[in-house]
Coordinates of C-alpha atoms in Angstrom, one line a residue:
M40 CA -28.3 219.4 135.1
D41 CA -27.5 216.4 133.0
P42 CA -24.7 216.4 131.0
S43 CA -26.1 214.2 128.5
A44 CA -28.3 216.8 127.5
A45 CA -25.3 218.3 125.2
V46 CA -23.5 214.9 124.8
M47 CA -23.8 211.3 125.2
E48 CA -22.6 209.7 128.1
V49 CA -20.2 206.9 127.9
S50 CA -19.8 203.8 130.3
V51 CA -17.0 201.8 130.1
I52 CA -17.8 198.0 131.7
G53 CA -14.5 196.6 132.4
G54 CA -13.1 193.0 134.1
Y55 CA -11.6 189.8 133.9
L56 CA -13.0 187.1 132.2
G57 CA -15.9 185.1 134.1
A58 CA -16.4 188.3 136.8
G59 CA -20.1 189.3 135.2
K60 CA -19.7 191.7 132.8
T61 CA -22.0 190.2 130.5
T62 CA -24.4 189.7 133.3
L63 CA -24.1 193.7 134.1
V64 CA -25.0 194.2 130.6
N65 CA -28.0 192.1 130.5
H66 CA -29.3 193.5 133.9
V67 CA -28.7 197.4 132.0
L68 CA -30.6 196.3 129.1
H69 CA -33.4 194.9 131.2
N70 CA -33.6 197.4 133.4
A71 CA -32.8 200.6 131.3
S72 CA -35.2 203.7 131.5
E73 CA -33.4 205.8 129.0
R74 CA -32.0 205.1 125.4
I75 CA -29.3 203.4 125.5
A76 CA -26.6 201.8 122.6
V77 CA -24.3 199.0 124.3
L78 CA -21.4 197.9 122.1
V79 CA -20.3 194.0 122.5
N80 CA -17.7 192.0 121.2
D81 CA -20.2 189.3 120.5
F82 CA -24.0 188.7 120.6
G83 CA -23.7 185.5 121.2
D84 CA -22.8 186.0 125.1
I85 CA -26.0 188.4 125.1
N86 CA -29.2 186.6 126.2
I87 CA -31.9 189.2 125.6
D88 CA -35.3 188.0 126.6
Q89 CA -37.1 187.6 123.0
E90 CA -39.8 189.9 124.1
L91 CA -37.7 192.4 124.5
I92 CA -36.3 191.9 120.7
E93 CA -38.1 194.7 118.1
A94 CA -35.4 193.4 115.2
S95 CA -32.1 191.8 114.8
D96 CA -29.6 191.6 112.1
D97 CA -26.0 190.8 111.7
S98 CA -24.5 194.0 113.8
T99 CA -27.6 195.1 115.6
I100 CA -30.1 194.3 118.0
S101 CA -33.1 196.6 118.5
L102 CA -35.0 196.4 121.5
T103 CA -38.8 197.5 122.8
N104 CA -37.3 199.8 125.4
G105 CA -35.4 201.8 122.3
C106 CA -32.0 200.5 123.4
I107 CA -29.9 198.9 121.0
C108 CA -27.0 196.5 120.7
C109 CA -24.1 196.9 118.5
S110 CA -21.7 194.4 117.2
L111 CA -17.8 195.4 117.7
V112 CA -16.8 193.2 115.0
D113 CA -15.8 195.9 112.9
G114 CA -13.9 197.8 115.0
F115 CA -14.5 200.9 117.5
T116 CA -14.5 203.7 115.0
S117 CA -17.1 202.0 112.7
A118 CA -19.7 201.1 115.7
L119 CA -19.1 204.4 117.5
E120 CA -19.9 206.2 114.1
S121 CA -23.4 204.3 113.5
V122 CA -24.2 204.9 117.1
L123 CA -23.4 208.7 116.9
S124 CA -25.8 208.0 113.4
L125 CA -28.9 207.1 115.1
Q126 CA -32.0 208.6 115.4
P127 CA -33.1 209.3 118.0
T128 CA -30.0 209.7 119.9
P129 CA -29.2 207.5 122.6
E130 CA -28.7 208.9 125.8
R131 CA -26.0 206.6 126.9
L132 CA -23.6 204.6 125.3
V133 CA -22.2 201.6 127.1
I134 CA -19.2 199.8 126.1
E135 CA -18.4 196.4 127.4
A136 CA -14.8 195.7 127.1
S137 CA -12.8 192.3 126.6
G138 CA -11.8 190.2 129.3
V139 CA -8.1 191.3 129.6
A140 CA -8.5 194.4 127.8
D141 CA -7.4 197.5 129.2
P142 CA -10.9 199.4 130.7
G143 CA -8.5 202.6 130.8
A144 CA -7.6 202.4 127.4
V145 CA -10.9 201.5 125.8
A146 CA -12.3 204.6 127.9
A147 CA -10.4 207.2 125.6
Y148 CA -13.1 206.6 123.4
G149 CA -15.2 208.4 125.4
H150 CA -13.6 211.4 124.9
A151 CA -14.7 211.2 121.0
P152 CA -16.6 214.3 119.2
G153 CA -20.2 213.9 120.7
L154 CA -19.1 211.7 123.4
A155 CA -18.4 212.4 127.3
L156 CA -16.9 209.8 129.7
D157 CA -19.0 209.0 132.6
A158 CA -17.0 206.2 134.5
I159 CA -15.1 203.2 134.1
V160 CA -16.9 200.5 135.6
V161 CA -15.2 196.9 136.6
V162 CA -16.7 193.8 137.8
A163 CA -14.8 191.9 139.7
D164 CA -15.3 188.3 141.2
A165 CA -15.6 188.4 145.1
A166 CA -14.8 184.7 145.3
R167 CA -11.6 184.5 143.4
L168 CA -10.4 188.1 143.4
R169 CA -7.6 187.2 145.6
E170 CA -6.4 184.3 143.8
Q171 CA -5.9 186.1 140.4
V172 CA -4.3 189.2 142.2
A173 CA -1.8 187.2 143.5
D174 CA -1.6 184.3 139.8
P175 CA 1.9 185.5 138.2
L176 CA -0.3 185.2 134.9
V177 CA -3.0 187.0 135.2
G178 CA -2.5 188.9 138.5
Q179 CA -0.9 192.2 136.9
T180 CA -4.0 192.1 134.1
V181 CA -6.7 192.1 137.0
V182 CA -4.7 195.0 139.6
S183 CA -4.5 197.0 136.0
Q184 CA -8.2 197.0 135.3
L185 CA -9.1 197.8 138.9
S186 CA -6.7 200.4 139.2
A187 CA -8.8 202.1 136.4
A188 CA -12.0 202.0 137.8
D189 CA -14.0 204.7 138.9
V190 CA -17.1 202.2 140.4
I191 CA -16.1 198.5 141.1
V192 CA -18.8 196.1 141.0
L193 CA -17.9 193.4 143.6
N194 CA -20.0 190.5 142.1
K195 CA -20.5 186.9 143.7
V196 CA -20.1 188.1 147.1
D197 CA -22.3 185.2 148.0
L198 CA -19.8 182.4 146.9
T199 CA -17.2 184.0 149.8
D200 CA -17.0 183.4 153.6
D201 CA -14.5 186.7 153.7
V202 CA -16.1 189.8 151.7
A203 CA -14.1 192.0 154.5
A204 CA -10.5 190.4 153.2
V205 CA -11.9 190.9 149.6
L206 CA -12.4 194.6 150.2
S207 CA -9.0 195.0 152.3
E208 CA -7.7 193.5 148.9
L209 CA -9.9 196.1 146.6
G210 CA -8.6 199.1 148.9
R211 CA -5.2 197.9 148.8
V212 CA -5.4 198.4 144.7
N213 CA -7.7 200.9 144.2
D214 CA -8.8 202.9 147.4
D215 CA -10.4 205.5 145.5
A216 CA -13.4 203.9 143.4
L217 CA -16.9 203.1 144.9
V218 CA -17.0 199.8 145.6
I219 CA -21.0 198.2 145.2
E220 CA -21.2 194.6 146.5
T221 CA -23.7 192.5 143.8
R222 CA -24.8 189.2 143.7
Y223 CA -25.3 188.5 139.4
S224 CA -24.5 191.8 138.8
E225 CA -27.5 193.5 139.9
V226 CA -26.7 197.3 140.8
N227 CA -28.8 199.7 140.9
L228 CA -28.4 201.7 137.8
D229 CA -29.3 205.2 139.5
L230 CA -26.2 205.1 141.3
L231 CA -24.7 203.1 138.6
F232 CA -24.9 206.1 136.2
G233 CA -25.1 208.7 138.6
R234 CA -29.0 209.6 137.7
T235 CA -31.4 211.4 139.9
V236 CA -33.1 208.3 141.9
S237 CA -36.0 207.1 140.5
Q238 CA -39.4 207.4 142.7
V239 CA -40.9 204.3 141.5
R240 CA -38.6 201.4 142.1
A241 CA -40.8 198.3 142.4
G242 CA -39.0 195.1 142.8
A243 CA -35.9 196.7 143.1
S244 CA -35.4 196.3 147.1
H245 CA -33.1 193.6 146.4
I246 CA -30.2 195.7 145.1
G247 CA -30.2 198.4 147.6
E248 CA -32.6 201.1 148.3
F249 CA -30.8 204.8 147.3
E250 CA -32.1 208.3 147.4
S251 CA -31.0 211.6 145.5
R252 CA -30.9 215.3 146.5
T253 CA -30.6 218.3 144.3
H254 CA -28.9 221.6 144.4
K255 CA -30.2 224.4 142.5
S256 CA -28.9 227.9 142.5
D257 CA -28.8 231.0 140.0
R258 CA -25.2 232.8 141.2
P259 CA -22.1 231.4 140.2
I260 CA -20.0 229.9 143.0
P261 CA -16.4 230.5 144.6
R262 CA -13.9 227.8 144.0
D263 CA -13.3 228.1 147.6
A264 CA -16.9 227.4 148.4
F265 CA -17.5 224.9 146.2
E266 CA -14.2 223.0 147.0
S267 CA -15.4 223.4 151.0
L268 CA -18.9 221.7 150.1
V269 CA -16.6 218.8 148.3
M270 CA -13.9 218.4 151.5
N271 CA -16.9 218.1 154.0
L272 CA -19.4 216.1 152.1
P273 CA -21.0 212.9 154.5
E274 CA -19.2 209.9 153.6
D275 CA -22.3 207.7 152.9
I276 CA -22.7 210.3 149.6
Q277 CA -21.1 207.9 146.6
R278 CA -22.1 210.0 143.6
I279 CA -22.8 213.5 142.4
K280 CA -23.1 214.9 139.3
G281 CA -24.2 218.2 137.5
I282 CA -22.9 221.7 136.6
V283 CA -21.7 224.3 138.2
R284 CA -20.5 228.0 137.3
L285 CA -17.5 229.5 139.2
T286 CA -16.8 233.0 139.9
E287 CA -13.8 233.1 138.3
A288 CA -15.2 232.5 134.8
P289 CA -19.3 232.4 135.0
Q290 CA -19.4 232.2 131.1
V291 CA -18.1 228.7 131.6
P292 CA -20.3 225.7 132.9
M293 CA -18.6 223.2 134.4
V294 CA -18.8 219.6 134.7
F295 CA -18.4 218.2 138.0
Q296 CA -18.6 214.7 138.8
L297 CA -18.0 212.8 142.1
V298 CA -17.5 208.9 141.8
G299 CA -16.7 207.2 145.7
R300 CA -13.7 209.7 146.6
K301 CA -12.3 210.4 142.9
W302 CA -14.0 213.7 141.9
E303 CA -13.1 216.2 139.0
L304 CA -14.3 219.5 137.5
R305 CA -13.9 220.2 133.8
A306 CA -15.4 222.2 131.2
L307 CA -18.6 221.4 129.1
A308 CA -17.7 220.8 125.7
N309 CA -20.4 221.3 124.0
R310 CA -21.8 225.0 125.8
S311 CA -24.8 225.7 123.6
K312 CA -27.1 223.2 125.3
S313 CA -25.9 224.6 129.0
P314 CA -28.6 225.3 131.2
E315 CA -28.0 228.5 133.5
G316 CA -27.1 228.3 136.8
N317 CA -25.9 225.5 138.8
Q318 CA -27.5 222.1 139.0
L319 CA -26.2 218.9 140.8
V320 CA -27.7 215.8 142.1
A321 CA -26.3 213.9 144.9
I322 CA -26.8 210.0 145.7
G323 CA -26.7 207.8 148.4
P324 CA -28.3 205.0 150.6
K325 CA -31.9 205.9 151.8
G326 CA -31.6 208.2 154.7
S327 CA -28.1 208.9 154.2
I328 CA -27.9 212.5 153.0
P329 CA -28.9 215.4 154.9
S330 CA -31.6 218.1 153.7
D331 CA -28.8 220.7 154.1
W332 CA -25.7 218.5 152.3
D333 CA -25.7 221.7 150.1
Q334 CA -25.7 224.4 152.7
V335 CA -22.5 225.8 151.8
L336 CA -23.6 226.7 148.3
H337 CA -27.0 228.3 149.6
F338 CA -25.4 230.3 152.4
N339 CA -23.0 231.9 149.4
D340 CA -25.9 232.4 147.0
E341 CA -28.2 234.2 149.9
T342 CA -25.1 236.2 150.9
K343 CA -24.6 237.6 147.8
A344 CA -28.7 238.3 147.1
S345 CA -28.5 240.6 150.4
S346 CA -25.6 242.3 149.7

């Protein structure tokens, strides 16, 4: 199940000045396989290849791949209204927060009508992170941004000679986030957005190879069986997304999302477009997900069917 079938998913990209947020936004726009709307503070920082630009004006840039950039110069409210009125409707909204903003506060916009927050992504500068955290002037801002993250893109790992020490510092600040080590903010978008891994990945081997496995079943799942699945997942599974129905309230489709060690289960806002049954996709490094990763859920389904 793709929860975006009912609402537009929102990804917030934050991080301190110079970490590589705009580079990540460019990477997203150049490699998107879905229609994406991006809200940015200043178009001047988005160096989009001219061959991708279909049309532009003072407040928007339309790309040939169906993506669009909207300026935040008139504020979040008007920008969100513009995005929600777009036809065809984008499948995802990416919001680039300013370098000193609290991405957690920006993420509150992801709960507006018609939207659903996917994840808060914070880009960190591996070469300067420990120095920034210790800085009495900027340390509190950097720590606050990292603490709010579901996903931390640890960028510029090639510019530090002690990645282990940086990872240790991140673990002290936010031990639950999924940490992705990168250069030039080159992140696997399937992992970043928690979508089914593409079968064709030409030219993407340098940013990590991942695989996905799906679970589909018809019968509602007992909560204890579902929680057993979550607590016993292989450590290498880094993201899971989808819809489940629990036996306690089978008429209510629940959105499940796991990012790193964080997970949540919440009622789907728009039930009219929810599929029947349970649909989940799990993502991890290539070769890391056992074929029976969801055995406890299938076992319950089969037991019910034979009774």
